[in-house]
CSV table of C-alpha atoms in Angstrom, one decimal:
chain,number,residue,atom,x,y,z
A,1,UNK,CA,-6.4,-5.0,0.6
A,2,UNK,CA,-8.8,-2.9,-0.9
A,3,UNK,CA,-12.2,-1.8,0.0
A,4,UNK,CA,-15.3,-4.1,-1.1
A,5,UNK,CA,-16.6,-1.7,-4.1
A,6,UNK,CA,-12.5,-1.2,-5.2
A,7,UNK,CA,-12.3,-4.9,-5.0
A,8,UNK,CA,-15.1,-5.8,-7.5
A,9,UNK,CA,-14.6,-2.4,-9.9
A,10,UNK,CA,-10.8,-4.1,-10.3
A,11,UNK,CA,-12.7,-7.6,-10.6
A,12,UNK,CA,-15.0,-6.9,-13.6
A,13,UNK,CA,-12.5,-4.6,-15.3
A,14,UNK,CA,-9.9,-7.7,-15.5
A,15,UNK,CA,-12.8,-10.5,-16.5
A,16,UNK,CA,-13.1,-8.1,-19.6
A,17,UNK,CA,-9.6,-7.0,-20.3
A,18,UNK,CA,-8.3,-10.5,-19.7
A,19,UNK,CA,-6.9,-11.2,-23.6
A,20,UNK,CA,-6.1,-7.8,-24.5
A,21,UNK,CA,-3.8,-7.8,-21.2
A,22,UNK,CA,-2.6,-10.7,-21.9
A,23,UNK,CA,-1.5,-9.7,-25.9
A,24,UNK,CA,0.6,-7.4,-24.2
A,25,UNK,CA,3.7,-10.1,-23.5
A,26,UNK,CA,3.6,-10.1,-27.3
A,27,UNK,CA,0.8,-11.5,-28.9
A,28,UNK,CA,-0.4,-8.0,-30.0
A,29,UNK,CA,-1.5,-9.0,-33.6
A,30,UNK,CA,-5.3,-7.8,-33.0
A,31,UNK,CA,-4.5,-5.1,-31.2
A,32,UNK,CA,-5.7,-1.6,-32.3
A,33,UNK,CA,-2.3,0.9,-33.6
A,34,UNK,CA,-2.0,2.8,-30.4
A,35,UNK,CA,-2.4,-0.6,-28.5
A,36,UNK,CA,-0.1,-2.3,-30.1
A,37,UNK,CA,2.5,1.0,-29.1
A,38,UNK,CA,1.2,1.2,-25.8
A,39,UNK,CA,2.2,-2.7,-26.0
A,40,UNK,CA,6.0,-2.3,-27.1
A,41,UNK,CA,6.3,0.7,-24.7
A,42,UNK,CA,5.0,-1.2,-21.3
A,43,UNK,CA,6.4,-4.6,-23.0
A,44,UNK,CA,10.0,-3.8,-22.3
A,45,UNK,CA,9.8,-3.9,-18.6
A,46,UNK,CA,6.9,-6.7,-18.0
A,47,UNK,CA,9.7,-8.4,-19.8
A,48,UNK,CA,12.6,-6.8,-17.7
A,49,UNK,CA,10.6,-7.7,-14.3
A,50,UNK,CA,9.5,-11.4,-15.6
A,51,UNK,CA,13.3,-11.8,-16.2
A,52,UNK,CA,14.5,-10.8,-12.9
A,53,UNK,CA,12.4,-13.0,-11.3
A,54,UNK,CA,12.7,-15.8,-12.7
A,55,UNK,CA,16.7,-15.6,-12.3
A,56,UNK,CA,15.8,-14.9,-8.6
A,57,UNK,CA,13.4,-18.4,-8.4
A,58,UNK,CA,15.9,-20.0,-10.4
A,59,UNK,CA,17.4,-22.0,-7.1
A,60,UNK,CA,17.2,-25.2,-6.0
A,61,UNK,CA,16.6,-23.8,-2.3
A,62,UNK,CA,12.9,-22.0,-4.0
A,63,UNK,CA,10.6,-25.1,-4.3
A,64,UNK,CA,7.6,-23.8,-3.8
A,65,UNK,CA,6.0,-20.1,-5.4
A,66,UNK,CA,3.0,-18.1,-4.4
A,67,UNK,CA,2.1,-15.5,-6.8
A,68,UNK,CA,-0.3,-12.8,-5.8
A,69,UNK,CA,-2.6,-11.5,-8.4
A,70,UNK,CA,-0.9,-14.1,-10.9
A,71,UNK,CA,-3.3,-13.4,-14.0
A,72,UNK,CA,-3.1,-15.1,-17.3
A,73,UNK,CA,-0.5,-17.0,-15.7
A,74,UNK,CA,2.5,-16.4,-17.4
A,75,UNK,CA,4.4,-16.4,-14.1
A,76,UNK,CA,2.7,-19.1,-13.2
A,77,UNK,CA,4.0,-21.6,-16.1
A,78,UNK,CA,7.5,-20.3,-16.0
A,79,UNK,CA,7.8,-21.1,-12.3
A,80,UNK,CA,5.8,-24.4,-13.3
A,81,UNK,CA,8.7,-25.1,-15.6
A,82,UNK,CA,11.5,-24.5,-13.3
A,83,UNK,CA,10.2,-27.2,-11.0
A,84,UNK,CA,8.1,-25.3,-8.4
A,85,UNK,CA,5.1,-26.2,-7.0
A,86,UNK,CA,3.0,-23.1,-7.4
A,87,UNK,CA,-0.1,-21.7,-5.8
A,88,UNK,CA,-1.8,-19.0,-8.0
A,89,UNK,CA,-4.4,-16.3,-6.7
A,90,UNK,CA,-6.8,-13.8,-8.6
A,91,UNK,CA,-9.4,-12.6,-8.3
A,92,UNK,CA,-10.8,-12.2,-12.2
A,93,UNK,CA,-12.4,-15.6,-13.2
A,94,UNK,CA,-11.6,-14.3,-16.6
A,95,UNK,CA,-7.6,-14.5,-15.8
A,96,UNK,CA,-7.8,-17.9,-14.3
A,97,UNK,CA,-9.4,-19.1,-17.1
A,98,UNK,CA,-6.6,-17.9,-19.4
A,99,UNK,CA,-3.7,-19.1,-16.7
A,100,UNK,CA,-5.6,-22.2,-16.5
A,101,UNK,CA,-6.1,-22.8,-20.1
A,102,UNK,CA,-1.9,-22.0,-20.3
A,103,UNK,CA,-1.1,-24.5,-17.9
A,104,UNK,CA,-3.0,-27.8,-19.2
A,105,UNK,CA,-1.8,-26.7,-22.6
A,106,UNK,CA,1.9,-27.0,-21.1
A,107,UNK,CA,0.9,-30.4,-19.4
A,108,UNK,CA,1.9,-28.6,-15.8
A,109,UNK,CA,-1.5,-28.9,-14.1
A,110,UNK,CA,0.4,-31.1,-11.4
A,111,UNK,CA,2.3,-28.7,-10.3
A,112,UNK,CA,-0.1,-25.5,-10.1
A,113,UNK,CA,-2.9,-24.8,-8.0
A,114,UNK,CA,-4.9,-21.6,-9.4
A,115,UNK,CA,-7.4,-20.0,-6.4
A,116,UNK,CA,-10.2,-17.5,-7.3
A,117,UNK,CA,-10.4,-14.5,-4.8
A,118,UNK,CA,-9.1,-11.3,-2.8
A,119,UNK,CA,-5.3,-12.7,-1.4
A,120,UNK,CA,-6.6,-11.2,1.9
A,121,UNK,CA,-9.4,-13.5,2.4
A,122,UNK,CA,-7.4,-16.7,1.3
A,123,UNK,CA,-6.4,-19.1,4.0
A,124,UNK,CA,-3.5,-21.2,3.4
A,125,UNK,CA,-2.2,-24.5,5.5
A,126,UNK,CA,0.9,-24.1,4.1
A,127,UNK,CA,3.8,-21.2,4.2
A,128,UNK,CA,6.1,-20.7,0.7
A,129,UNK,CA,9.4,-20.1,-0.2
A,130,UNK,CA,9.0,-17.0,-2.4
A,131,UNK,CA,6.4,-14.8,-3.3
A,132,UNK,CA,5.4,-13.2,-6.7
A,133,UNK,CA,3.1,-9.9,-6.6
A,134,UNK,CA,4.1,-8.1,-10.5
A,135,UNK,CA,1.6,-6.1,-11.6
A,136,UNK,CA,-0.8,-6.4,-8.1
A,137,UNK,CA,0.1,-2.8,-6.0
A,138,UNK,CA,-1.0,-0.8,-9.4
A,139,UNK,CA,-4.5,-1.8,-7.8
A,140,UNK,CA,-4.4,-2.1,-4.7
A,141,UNK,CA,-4.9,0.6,-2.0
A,142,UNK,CA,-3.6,-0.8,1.3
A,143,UNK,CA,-0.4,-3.0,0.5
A,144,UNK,CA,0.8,-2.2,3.8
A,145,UNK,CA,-1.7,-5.0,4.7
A,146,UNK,CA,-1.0,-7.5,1.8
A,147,UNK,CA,3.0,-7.7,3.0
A,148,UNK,CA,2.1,-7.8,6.7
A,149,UNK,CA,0.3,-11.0,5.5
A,150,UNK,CA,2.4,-12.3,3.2
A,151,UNK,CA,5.4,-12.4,6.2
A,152,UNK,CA,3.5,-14.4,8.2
A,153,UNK,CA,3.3,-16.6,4.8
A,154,UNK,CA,6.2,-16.8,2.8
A,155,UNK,CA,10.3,-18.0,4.7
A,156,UNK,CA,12.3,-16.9,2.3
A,157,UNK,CA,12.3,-13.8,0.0
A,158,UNK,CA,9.3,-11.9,-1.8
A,159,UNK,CA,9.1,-10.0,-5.4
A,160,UNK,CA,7.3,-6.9,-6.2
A,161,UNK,CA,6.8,-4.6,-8.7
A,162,UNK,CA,5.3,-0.6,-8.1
A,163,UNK,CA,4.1,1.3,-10.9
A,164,UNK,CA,6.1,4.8,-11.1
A,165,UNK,CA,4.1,8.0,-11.1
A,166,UNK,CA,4.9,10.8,-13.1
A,167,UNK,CA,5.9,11.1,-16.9
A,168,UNK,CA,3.2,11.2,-20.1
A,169,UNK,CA,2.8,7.4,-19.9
A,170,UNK,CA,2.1,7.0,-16.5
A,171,UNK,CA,-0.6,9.9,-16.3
A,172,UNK,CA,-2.4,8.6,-20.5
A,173,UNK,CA,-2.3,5.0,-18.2
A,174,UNK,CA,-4.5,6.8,-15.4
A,175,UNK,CA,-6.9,8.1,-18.1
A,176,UNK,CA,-7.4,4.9,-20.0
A,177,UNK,CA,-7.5,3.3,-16.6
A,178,UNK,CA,-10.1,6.2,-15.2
A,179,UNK,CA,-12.6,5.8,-18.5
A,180,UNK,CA,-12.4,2.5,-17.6
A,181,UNK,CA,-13.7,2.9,-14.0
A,182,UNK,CA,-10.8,1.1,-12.8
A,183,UNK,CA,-9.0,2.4,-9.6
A,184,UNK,CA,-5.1,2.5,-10.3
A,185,UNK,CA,-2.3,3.7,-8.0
A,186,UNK,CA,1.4,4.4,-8.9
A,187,UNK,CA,3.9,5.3,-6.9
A,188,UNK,CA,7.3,7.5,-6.4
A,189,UNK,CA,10.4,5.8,-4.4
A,190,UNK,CA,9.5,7.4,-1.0
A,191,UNK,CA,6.0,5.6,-1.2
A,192,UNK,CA,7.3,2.4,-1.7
A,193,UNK,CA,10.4,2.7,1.1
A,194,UNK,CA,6.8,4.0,3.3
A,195,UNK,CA,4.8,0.9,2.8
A,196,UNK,CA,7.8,-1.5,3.3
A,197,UNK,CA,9.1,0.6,6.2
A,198,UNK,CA,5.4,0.1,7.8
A,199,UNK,CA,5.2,-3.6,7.1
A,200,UNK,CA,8.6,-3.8,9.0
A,201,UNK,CA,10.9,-4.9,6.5
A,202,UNK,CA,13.0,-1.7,7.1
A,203,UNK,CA,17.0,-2.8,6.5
A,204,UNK,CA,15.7,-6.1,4.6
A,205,UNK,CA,14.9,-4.8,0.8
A,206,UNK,CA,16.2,-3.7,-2.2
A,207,UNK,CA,14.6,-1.4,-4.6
A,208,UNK,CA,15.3,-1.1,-8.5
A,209,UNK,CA,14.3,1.4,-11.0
A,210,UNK,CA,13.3,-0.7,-14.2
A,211,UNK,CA,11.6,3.2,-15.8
A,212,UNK,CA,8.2,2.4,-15.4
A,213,UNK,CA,8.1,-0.1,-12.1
A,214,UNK,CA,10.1,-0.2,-9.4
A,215,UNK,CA,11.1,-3.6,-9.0
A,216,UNK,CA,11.2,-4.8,-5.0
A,217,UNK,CA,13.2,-7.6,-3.6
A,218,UNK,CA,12.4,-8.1,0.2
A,219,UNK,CA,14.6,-10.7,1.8
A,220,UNK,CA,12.5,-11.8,5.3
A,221,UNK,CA,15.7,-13.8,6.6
A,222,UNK,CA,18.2,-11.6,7.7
């Protein structure tokens, strides 16, 4: 997934930016000026991606989630809400604290199990219908590995989002992200049909532009 020192720099930057992240699905209200427009800018397609997938996991043949890297949880409770069982991972205690916090507030705790840790590392006695990873492949440097795990893991169909590289938003993110010390990654449209090609989903996906992510849709039944 990503090397050991990668790993923990992408660890500690998310136990500390875990509420600011967080404001940015709309609760921006402490947020400096130029975060609150770096907010509404990046807000449009968190909120474009969140809605895709949800209409996708809005079936009654999805009854159970996994969601890769899931956060603060917001994908987490909507999937909660939709009837799924869902299995959470992350690896920023700071994120599970807030997903965690989301989901007893919601009374859904029956439902979701949240799992500190690198996805890599996790064992699982259990396989899933879908798979959620928005957000993850910004920081992670080998996600060749991550899917050649996750289709040993998951029957049915997994999401994914890829950061788009070029433009002045993409290169002022890699600055804020670089003074930061935190490795970030984005991607152009012949990366992304790379890493799926090498996984071996070649034929089976479906890759949108929503401007600032490429939104992924990888069916693993033909």
């Amino acid at each position: 997934m990503n090397k050991p020192d990668t790993t923990q720099a992408v660890g500690q930057f998310f136990d500390g930016y875990a509420a600011d992240f967080d404001a940015i699905y709309g609760h921006t209200t402490q947020r400096s000026a130029f975060g609150r427009w770096v907010d509404r800018r990046f807000r449009g397609v968190m909120m474009r991606r969140f809605d895709a997938t949800l209409q996708n996991t809005n079936r009654e043949e999805v009854q159970s989630v996994l969601d890769v890297g899931c956060g603060s949880g917001r994908y987490v409770i909507a999937f909660a809400k939709q009837g799924k069982e869902v299995i959470g991972v992350d690896m920023a205690e700071g994120m599970l604290a807030l997903a965690q916090k989301g989901v007893d507030e919601v009374g859904l705790s029956e439902r979701v199990t949240l799992m500190a840790g690198d996805y890599l590392t996790t064992a699982f006695d259990r396989k899933f219908d879908v798979a959620c990873l928005m957000g993850l492949f910004d920081y992670i440097e080998n996600p060749v590995a991550v899917f050649e795990k996750l289709a040993q893991e998951v029957t049915g169909e997994i999401y994914a989002s890829f950061p788009i590289a070029g433009g002045w938003l993409a290169w002022q993110r890699q600055v804020r992200y670089r003074l930061r010390r935190c490795p970030l990654w984005l991607y152009r449209r012949e990366d992304v049909v790379a890493i799926l090609d090498a996984a071996g989903f070649e034929g089976r996906y479906e890759i949108q532009n929503f401007e600032r992510d490429w939104y992924v849709t990888i069916r693993l039944q033909a």
